[in-house]
Amino acid sequence: MRFDEVKPGQELPELRVALTHELLAAYAGATWDFHRYHYDADFAREVAGAPDAFVDGQMLGALLARQLMAWSAPEGWVRRLALRYRSMSFPGETLVFSGSVRATRVEGASGLTELDLTVTALDGRDVAVPASATVELPATVQ
Amino acid sequence: MSDASPGASLLTDELRGWIGREASYEAPEELGRAAIRYYALALSDDNPLYRDDSHARSTRFGGVIAPPTLVVETNQYADLPLRPEDGYNGHVWEGLPLPVPCTLVRGGNEYELLRPVRPGDRLLVRWRIEEISERRGRAGPLLVLVARAEYRNQHGELLATNLDTTIFLPDGGGGS
């Protein structure tokens, strides 16, 4: 993606992620987070009253960053990312990551794109809403 | 003095006195390319910026970088032991004087990712409690704690900041 190709209203290609126990365990391991909430369903039920092991909220931001970096590749960089957590999510669910361009502006050599984002479950439940990001691209093509 | 009698404010003077508290952690070694690749793999992220140095060198990044949010996952360099009761090994405000037993819920994060983290960076984080406030949730009063983290490397370069909101729901009749 080049900055001069980005236009307000443009939609981000939707990302869908099927949550599995493997994915939760892999993210917990890669972030050195050994809390039993993320892999021990019995513990999550007894201690948190949750139906299963549940997603670490920061993984939602990590997946939004994956989506934004793929969209703006190879020169894009996620400069800012903000999200509010609304509900827990669990293995067996599919999460939908969506977004669109709100505005663009130039700051020096940087072309900045503001995006509005949402993370919802396939049943329509808000998981991380609202969310937003600023993606930086070179303002001029070299 | 804290006062936990019914109807009393959750935001005690003692708790308010924790605003401004700080905690710091420092990685014992450089991040390394394996940790970066592991994090990308866990996210099923095949972006070559995180694993293919010759590709990354052909971009403005000039070499392999870490995915943007790796730096805000601080367990990897806080280097804390696993807590026996639940396996947790991250930062906690140990001894935070909550006036009643509470359940902790993540509220939100706002990350400023000022520069990419590189394999040679040794990461440091400094947390500070910016604000503790009481709000009314759907089912009663709750506490909101906003902490700010600054992430730097061994050269003192500011890599990222994180405004982290935690909600404390009083057990047996708190907020949502």
CSV table of C-alpha atoms in Angstrom, one decimal:
chain,number,residue,atom,x,y,z
A,1,MET,CA,0.0,0.0,0.0
A,2,ARG,CA,1.2,3.5,-0.9
A,3,PHE,CA,0.0,6.5,1.0
A,4,ASP,CA,-1.4,8.1,-2.2
A,5,GLU,CA,-3.6,5.1,-2.7
A,6,VAL,CA,-5.3,5.5,0.7
A,7,LYS,CA,-8.7,7.3,0.6
A,8,PRO,CA,-11.2,8.2,3.4
A,9,GLY,CA,-14.0,5.6,3.5
A,10,GLN,CA,-11.8,2.8,2.2
A,11,GLU,CA,-12.5,-0.5,4.0
A,12,LEU,CA,-9.9,-2.7,5.5
A,13,PRO,CA,-9.9,-6.3,4.2
A,14,GLU,CA,-11.9,-8.2,6.9
A,15,LEU,CA,-9.9,-10.6,9.1
A,16,ARG,CA,-11.6,-13.6,10.6
A,17,VAL,CA,-9.9,-15.6,13.3
A,18,ALA,CA,-11.3,-18.9,14.5
A,19,LEU,CA,-10.4,-19.2,18.2
A,20,THR,CA,-8.9,-22.5,19.4
A,21,HIS,CA,-7.2,-23.7,22.5
A,22,GLU,CA,-4.0,-24.0,20.5
A,23,LEU,CA,-4.1,-20.4,19.5
A,24,LEU,CA,-4.7,-19.2,23.1
A,25,ALA,CA,-1.9,-21.5,24.3
A,26,ALA,CA,0.5,-20.3,21.6
A,27,TYR,CA,-0.1,-16.6,22.4
A,28,ALA,CA,0.2,-17.2,26.1
A,29,GLY,CA,3.5,-19.0,25.5
A,30,ALA,CA,4.9,-16.4,23.1
A,31,THR,CA,4.1,-13.6,25.6
A,32,TRP,CA,5.4,-15.6,28.6
A,33,ASP,CA,2.0,-15.4,30.2
A,34,PHE,CA,1.3,-18.6,32.1
A,35,HIS,CA,-2.0,-17.6,33.7
A,36,ARG,CA,-4.3,-20.6,33.8
A,37,TYR,CA,-7.2,-18.5,32.5
A,38,HIS,CA,-5.8,-18.9,29.0
A,39,TYR,CA,-5.6,-22.7,28.8
A,40,ASP,CA,-7.3,-24.3,31.8
A,41,ALA,CA,-11.1,-24.5,31.2
A,42,ASP,CA,-11.9,-25.9,34.6
A,43,PHE,CA,-9.9,-23.2,36.4
A,44,ALA,CA,-11.6,-20.5,34.3
A,45,ARG,CA,-15.0,-21.9,35.1
A,46,GLU,CA,-14.3,-22.2,38.9
A,47,VAL,CA,-12.4,-19.0,39.5
A,48,ALA,CA,-13.8,-16.6,36.8
A,49,GLY,CA,-17.2,-18.2,36.2
A,50,ALA,CA,-16.3,-18.3,32.5
A,51,PRO,CA,-17.6,-21.0,30.2
A,52,ASP,CA,-14.1,-21.9,29.0
A,53,ALA,CA,-10.5,-20.6,28.9
A,54,PHE,CA,-10.6,-17.1,27.5
A,55,VAL,CA,-8.6,-14.8,25.2
A,56,ASP,CA,-6.0,-12.4,26.6
A,57,GLY,CA,-7.4,-8.9,25.6
A,58,GLN,CA,-4.0,-7.8,24.4
A,59,MET,CA,-4.1,-10.6,21.7
A,60,LEU,CA,-7.0,-8.6,20.1
A,61,GLY,CA,-4.7,-5.6,19.6
A,62,ALA,CA,-2.0,-7.9,18.3
A,63,LEU,CA,-4.4,-9.3,15.7
A,64,LEU,CA,-5.5,-5.8,14.7
A,65,ALA,CA,-1.8,-4.9,14.3
A,66,ARG,CA,-1.3,-8.0,12.1
A,67,GLN,CA,-4.2,-6.9,9.9
A,68,LEU,CA,-3.0,-3.3,9.6
A,69,MET,CA,0.6,-4.3,8.9
A,70,ALA,CA,-0.6,-6.7,6.1
A,71,TRP,CA,-2.8,-3.9,4.7
A,72,SER,CA,0.0,-1.3,4.7
A,73,ALA,CA,2.9,-3.7,3.7
A,74,PRO,CA,5.7,-3.4,3.2
A,75,GLU,CA,6.4,0.2,4.4
A,76,GLY,CA,3.5,0.7,6.8
A,77,TRP,CA,3.8,0.9,10.6
A,78,VAL,CA,1.1,1.0,13.2
A,79,ARG,CA,2.0,4.2,15.2
A,80,ARG,CA,-1.0,4.2,17.5
A,81,LEU,CA,-3.6,1.5,18.5
A,82,ALA,CA,-6.4,2.0,21.0
A,83,LEU,CA,-9.1,-0.4,22.1
A,84,ARG,CA,-11.8,-0.8,24.7
A,85,TYR,CA,-12.6,-4.4,25.8
A,86,ARG,CA,-16.4,-5.2,25.9
A,87,SER,CA,-16.7,-8.9,26.4
A,88,MET,CA,-14.6,-12.1,26.8
A,89,SER,CA,-14.2,-14.5,23.9
A,90,PHE,CA,-13.6,-18.2,23.9
A,91,PRO,CA,-12.4,-21.2,21.8
A,92,GLY,CA,-15.0,-22.3,19.3
A,93,GLU,CA,-15.9,-18.7,18.5
A,94,THR,CA,-14.8,-16.8,15.4
A,95,LEU,CA,-13.8,-13.1,15.7
A,96,VAL,CA,-14.3,-10.6,13.0
A,97,PHE,CA,-11.8,-7.7,12.7
A,98,SER,CA,-13.1,-4.8,10.5
A,99,GLY,CA,-12.2,-1.2,9.9
A,100,SER,CA,-12.3,1.7,7.6
A,101,VAL,CA,-10.2,4.8,6.8
A,102,ARG,CA,-11.6,7.9,8.7
A,103,ALA,CA,-9.0,10.5,7.5
A,104,THR,CA,-5.5,11.0,6.2
A,105,ARG,CA,-3.0,13.7,6.8
A,106,VAL,CA,0.7,14.5,6.1
A,107,GLU,CA,3.2,15.3,8.9
A,108,GLY,CA,6.6,16.0,7.5
A,109,ALA,CA,7.8,12.9,5.7
A,110,SER,CA,5.0,10.8,7.2
A,111,GLY,CA,1.6,10.0,5.6
A,112,LEU,CA,-0.7,9.2,8.5
A,113,THR,CA,-4.0,7.3,8.1
A,114,GLU,CA,-6.6,7.3,10.9
A,115,LEU,CA,-8.8,4.1,11.0
A,116,ASP,CA,-11.9,3.2,12.9
A,117,LEU,CA,-11.8,-0.5,13.9
A,118,THR,CA,-14.0,-3.1,15.6
A,119,VAL,CA,-13.6,-6.6,16.9
A,120,THR,CA,-16.9,-8.5,17.1
A,121,ALA,CA,-17.9,-12.1,17.5
A,122,LEU,CA,-19.7,-13.9,14.7
A,123,ASP,CA,-22.9,-13.7,16.9
A,124,GLY,CA,-22.7,-9.9,16.6
A,125,ARG,CA,-21.4,-9.3,20.1
A,126,ASP,CA,-18.9,-6.5,20.7
A,127,VAL,CA,-15.6,-7.8,21.8
A,128,ALA,CA,-13.3,-4.7,21.4
A,129,VAL,CA,-15.3,-1.6,20.5
A,130,PRO,CA,-14.5,1.1,19.8
A,131,ALA,CA,-11.0,0.6,18.5
A,132,SER,CA,-8.9,2.9,16.4
A,133,ALA,CA,-5.4,3.1,14.9
A,134,THR,CA,-3.0,5.4,13.1
A,135,VAL,CA,-0.9,3.9,10.4
A,136,GLU,CA,2.2,5.6,9.1
A,137,LEU,CA,3.5,5.3,5.5
A,138,PRO,CA,6.1,7.4,3.7
A,139,ALA,CA,4.3,10.5,2.5
A,140,THR,CA,6.2,10.5,-0.8
A,141,VAL,CA,7.1,7.6,-3.1
A,142,GLN,CA,10.9,7.3,-3.4
B,1,MET,CA,-7.9,5.2,56.7
B,2,SER,CA,-9.9,2.8,54.6
B,3,ASP,CA,-13.6,2.4,55.3
B,4,ALA,CA,-15.4,-0.5,53.8
B,5,SER,CA,-18.8,0.0,55.3
B,6,PRO,CA,-21.7,-0.2,52.9
B,7,GLY,CA,-22.3,3.0,51.0
B,8,ALA,CA,-18.8,4.3,51.7
B,9,SER,CA,-16.7,5.5,48.9
B,10,LEU,CA,-14.5,2.9,47.3
B,11,LEU,CA,-11.9,5.6,46.6
B,12,THR,CA,-10.2,5.9,50.0
B,13,ASP,CA,-7.5,8.3,50.9
B,14,GLU,CA,-5.1,5.3,51.3
B,15,LEU,CA,-5.9,4.2,47.7
B,16,ARG,CA,-5.6,7.7,46.4
B,17,GLY,CA,-2.1,7.8,47.9
B,18,TRP,CA,-1.1,5.2,45.4
B,19,ILE,CA,-1.4,7.6,42.5
B,20,GLY,CA,2.1,8.3,41.3
B,21,ARG,CA,3.5,4.9,42.4
B,22,GLU,CA,6.0,3.4,39.9
B,23,ALA,CA,7.4,0.0,39.1
B,24,SER,CA,10.2,-0.9,36.7
B,25,TYR,CA,11.4,-4.0,35.0
B,26,GLU,CA,14.4,-4.6,32.8
B,27,ALA,CA,15.1,-7.5,30.5
B,28,PRO,CA,18.3,-9.4,31.4
B,29,GLU,CA,19.2,-9.8,27.7
B,30,GLU,CA,18.5,-8.7,24.2
B,31,LEU,CA,15.2,-9.6,22.6
B,32,GLY,CA,16.6,-11.7,19.8
B,33,ARG,CA,15.1,-12.9,16.5
B,34,ALA,CA,13.8,-16.2,17.9
B,35,ALA,CA,11.4,-14.3,20.3
B,36,ILE,CA,10.2,-12.2,17.4
B,37,ARG,CA,9.5,-15.2,15.2
B,38,TYR,CA,7.8,-17.0,18.0
B,39,TYR,CA,5.4,-14.1,18.6
B,40,ALA,CA,4.6,-13.8,14.9
B,41,LEU,CA,4.0,-17.6,14.7
B,42,ALA,CA,1.6,-17.5,17.6
B,43,LEU,CA,-0.4,-14.9,15.7
B,44,SER,CA,-0.2,-17.0,12.5
B,45,ASP,CA,1.4,-13.8,11.0
B,46,ASP,CA,3.6,-14.7,8.0
B,47,ASN,CA,4.6,-11.0,7.3
B,48,PRO,CA,8.3,-11.4,6.2
B,49,LEU,CA,9.3,-8.2,8.0
B,50,TYR,CA,9.5,-10.3,11.2
B,51,ARG,CA,11.6,-13.2,9.9
B,52,ASP,CA,13.2,-12.5,6.5
B,53,ASP,CA,16.2,-10.1,7.0
B,54,SER,CA,16.9,-9.6,3.3
B,55,HIS,CA,13.2,-8.6,2.7
B,56,ALA,CA,13.2,-6.3,5.7
B,57,ARG,CA,16.5,-4.7,4.5
B,58,SER,CA,14.8,-3.8,1.2
B,59,THR,CA,12.2,-1.7,3.1
B,60,ARG,CA,12.6,1.5,5.1
B,61,PHE,CA,12.9,-0.6,8.3
B,62,GLY,CA,16.4,-1.7,7.2
B,63,GLY,CA,16.3,-5.1,8.9
B,64,VAL,CA,14.0,-7.5,10.9
B,65,ILE,CA,11.7,-5.8,13.3
B,66,ALA,CA,9.2,-7.1,15.9
B,67,PRO,CA,5.5,-7.0,15.3
B,68,PRO,CA,4.1,-3.6,16.7
B,69,THR,CA,2.6,-4.9,19.9
B,70,LEU,CA,5.3,-7.3,21.1
B,71,VAL,CA,6.8,-4.6,23.2
B,72,VAL,CA,3.7,-4.1,25.3
B,73,GLU,CA,3.7,-7.7,26.5
B,74,THR,CA,6.0,-7.2,29.4
B,75,ASN,CA,6.0,-10.7,31.1
B,76,GLN,CA,8.8,-11.7,28.7
B,77,TYR,CA,11.2,-9.2,30.3
B,78,ALA,CA,9.6,-8.6,33.7
B,79,ASP,CA,11.1,-12.0,34.5
B,80,LEU,CA,8.9,-12.6,37.5
B,81,PRO,CA,8.3,-16.1,39.0
B,82,LEU,CA,5.0,-17.9,38.4
B,83,ARG,CA,2.4,-17.3,41.1
B,84,PRO,CA,1.5,-20.8,42.5
B,85,GLU,CA,-2.3,-20.2,42.7
B,86,ASP,CA,-2.9,-19.3,39.1
B,87,GLY,CA,0.4,-19.4,37.1
B,88,TYR,CA,0.4,-15.6,36.7
B,89,ASN,CA,3.9,-14.1,36.2
B,90,GLY,CA,3.3,-10.5,35.2
B,91,HIS,CA,3.3,-7.1,36.8
B,92,VAL,CA,0.9,-6.5,39.7
B,93,TRP,CA,0.5,-3.5,42.0
B,94,GLU,CA,1.4,-5.7,45.0
B,95,GLY,CA,-0.4,-4.5,48.1
B,96,LEU,CA,-2.8,-2.1,46.4
B,97,PRO,CA,-5.2,-1.3,49.3
B,98,LEU,CA,-8.6,-2.1,47.8
B,99,PRO,CA,-11.2,-1.4,50.4
B,100,VAL,CA,-13.3,-4.5,49.4
B,101,PRO,CA,-12.5,-7.7,47.6
B,102,CYS,CA,-12.6,-7.1,43.8
B,103,THR,CA,-12.5,-8.9,40.5
B,104,LEU,CA,-10.0,-7.4,38.1
B,105,VAL,CA,-11.2,-6.8,34.5
B,106,ARG,CA,-9.2,-5.3,31.6
B,107,GLY,CA,-10.8,-2.0,30.4
B,108,GLY,CA,-8.7,-0.9,27.5
B,109,ASN,CA,-5.3,-0.1,26.1
B,110,GLU,CA,-3.9,2.8,24.1
B,111,TYR,CA,-0.5,2.1,22.6
B,112,GLU,CA,1.8,4.7,21.0
B,113,LEU,CA,4.3,2.7,19.0
B,114,LEU,CA,7.0,5.3,18.4
B,115,ARG,CA,9.6,3.1,16.7
B,116,PRO,CA,10.0,-0.5,15.8
B,117,VAL,CA,11.7,-2.8,18.3
B,118,ARG,CA,14.7,-4.7,16.9
B,119,PRO,CA,16.3,-8.0,17.8
B,120,GLY,CA,19.3,-6.1,19.4
B,121,ASP,CA,17.0,-4.1,21.8
B,122,ARG,CA,17.2,-4.9,25.5
B,123,LEU,CA,13.8,-3.8,26.8
B,124,LEU,CA,13.0,-1.8,29.9
B,125,VAL,CA,9.5,-0.8,31.1
B,126,ARG,CA,8.5,1.8,33.7
B,127,TRP,CA,4.9,1.7,35.0
B,128,ARG,CA,3.3,4.6,36.8
B,129,ILE,CA,-0.3,4.8,38.3
B,130,GLU,CA,-1.7,8.0,36.7
B,131,GLU,CA,-5.2,7.9,38.0
B,132,ILE,CA,-7.5,6.0,40.3
B,133,SER,CA,-11.2,7.0,40.2
B,134,GLU,CA,-14.5,5.7,41.2
B,135,ARG,CA,-17.3,5.4,38.7
B,136,ARG,CA,-20.9,4.1,38.8
B,137,GLY,CA,-21.3,0.8,36.8
B,138,ARG,CA,-24.5,-0.8,35.7
B,139,ALA,CA,-24.7,-2.7,39.1
B,140,GLY,CA,-23.0,-0.3,41.4
B,141,PRO,CA,-19.8,1.6,42.1
B,142,LEU,CA,-16.5,0.4,40.7
B,143,LEU,CA,-12.9,1.5,40.6
B,144,VAL,CA,-10.9,2.4,37.5
B,145,LEU,CA,-7.1,2.4,37.6
B,146,VAL,CA,-5.2,4.0,34.7
B,147,ALA,CA,-1.5,3.2,34.5
B,148,ARG,CA,1.0,4.4,31.9
B,149,ALA,CA,3.9,2.4,30.8
B,150,GLU,CA,7.0,3.7,29.0
B,151,TYR,CA,9.1,1.2,27.1
B,152,ARG,CA,12.7,2.0,26.3
B,153,ASN,CA,15.8,0.1,25.0
B,154,GLN,CA,19.3,0.0,26.5
B,155,HIS,CA,20.2,3.2,24.7
B,156,GLY,CA,17.4,5.1,26.5
B,157,GLU,CA,15.4,5.5,23.3
B,158,LEU,CA,11.6,5.7,23.9
B,159,LEU,CA,10.0,2.8,21.9
B,160,ALA,CA,6.4,2.9,23.0
B,161,THR,CA,3.9,4.0,25.6
B,162,ASN,CA,0.8,2.2,26.9
B,163,LEU,CA,-2.1,3.8,28.7
B,164,ASP,CA,-3.7,0.7,30.4
B,165,THR,CA,-7.1,0.8,32.1
B,166,THR,CA,-8.0,-1.8,34.7
B,167,ILE,CA,-11.5,-2.0,36.2
B,168,PHE,CA,-12.0,-3.4,39.8
B,169,LEU,CA,-15.5,-4.8,40.3
B,170,PRO,CA,-16.4,-5.3,43.9
B,171,ASP,CA,-17.3,-9.0,44.4
B,172,GLY,CA,-21.0,-9.7,45.0
B,173,GLY,CA,-22.5,-6.6,43.4
B,174,GLY,CA,-20.1,-4.5,41.4
B,175,GLY,CA,-20.4,-2.9,38.0
B,176,SER,CA,-21.2,-4.7,34.7
